[in-house]
Amino acid sequence: MIIRQAYKFRLKTNQTISRKLAQFAGCSRLVWNKALAFQKERLNIKQSCLSYAGLTKELTQWKKQEELFFLKQVHSQALQQSLKNLSQALKEAFDQTNPKQFPRFKKKGQRDSFRYPQGFKIDNDNGRVFLPKIGWIRYNKSQDVLGDAKNITISKKGQYWFVSIQVEIDREISKHSSSSIIGGDLGITRFLSLSNQKYYEPLNIFKKLKNQLAKLQKQLAKKEKFSNRWRRLKAKITKLHICIANTRNDYLHKISSTLSKNHAIVILENLKIAKMTGSAKGTGENPGTNVKQKSGLNRAILAQGWGEFIRQLEYKLAWNGGQLIQVNPKNTSRRCPKCGYISADNRKTQATFCCQQKSCNYTANADYVGSLNIREAGLALLGLGGRRTRVLRSPQDREMSVSLELPLKSQPTDGV
Ligand SMILES: [Zn+2]
């Protein structure tokens, strides 16, 4: 099975390298803008857009122009990639069934980036990459790059440059070493509660940093745009965002690694993360501009964490021969796992679940109850009993009984 993965590292740059990277990004942007203007011109006079091949011919002509001499100093495949990206964006904009936004002109300082489809090299031992026409650049190496590198993208965020390496890995899917099935409830007071009663605390670094962030963003709003003070503040905010993202990702990687090793099947709620983050969509790419309120920020950071966690868990489980299952979250917080009674009243407070069925009175931590219900829903989905089972056995019992019934090896392929 081919698995795609991306690695991202911060490049260790000096002034000379930064200038070179900025030049490459600038030329890629210029080529994009020039090609976009060219295509718009054609559309204005009712001609169809030029194909990618046609655009590359134009590019060759541009390179010959005296005032565009600097284009020759940039690796041609990086420039062609700009044309490829534009052609793709135009194709998507004219897609009849699901048209996307028409491509726009790029401005300096907004997502500066460029990509090499080939010609680059990766040196795991020394933590460096070779970029054609630029040379070797070291990066902050946190792990080895595994697999077959397909392309490499250089991008700037704040004052830092990053490298993203997209790889494909062919992995033989083996049987998972464990046969445990576990349910998990993602939440706010606890990041993740598990049906074996373990839980993970939320990442507390946010508490400290998010206030700082909100304060800085308030200050930024008062500054004159693009003034020196504005720029300094903006750089500070970006640094903080990177710090938050790094800390968060380390934490998420630790949890997702542990879970994917210890459990063959992990069941979570389908959170429709994309929908939830809709209002703060800009935060990932362009932090700060779309997030006005502290509460919005809060939720955005949380949701980003959940989305990233699910992504990590899914591929790590797949690597280990396991599987992630996402279930409908309906009633998972309101259903009594002991007697099956469903009522909003069962959850009188955020923290505690207390069954209102008189003969039952089952009481437990609300997030733990959620994880039990999620697990039950997942088992039902797998055809392993589930919801109709009203007798609550201990989670360990349940795991044992299930592991005997489940033909794990064939499981991941059957359309669950
Ligand atoms: Zn009950």
XYZ file of N, CA and C and ligand atoms in Angstrom, residues 336 338-341 355 357 360-362, ligand 1:
31
model
N -26.914 6.388 28.339
C -26.356 5.673 29.493
C -25.726 4.368 29.013
N -24.912 1.904 30.692
C -25.330 0.738 31.470
C -26.723 0.241 31.063
N -27.702 1.190 31.032
C -29.073 0.751 30.727
C -29.549 1.193 29.344
N -28.800 2.055 28.685
C -29.169 2.477 27.338
C -30.138 3.638 27.293
N -30.529 4.166 28.449
C -31.471 5.284 28.506
C -30.839 6.540 27.912
N -27.185 8.888 35.168
C -28.355 8.336 34.500
C -29.624 8.672 35.289
N -32.586 7.416 34.774
C -33.465 6.254 34.911
C -33.391 5.785 36.371
N -31.555 2.797 37.585
C -30.159 2.666 37.135
C -29.189 3.533 37.932
N -29.364 4.889 37.783
C -28.509 5.826 38.513
C -27.010 5.698 38.251
N -26.668 5.119 37.129
C -25.249 4.985 36.782
C -24.588 6.365 36.739
Zn -28.756 4.077 33.084
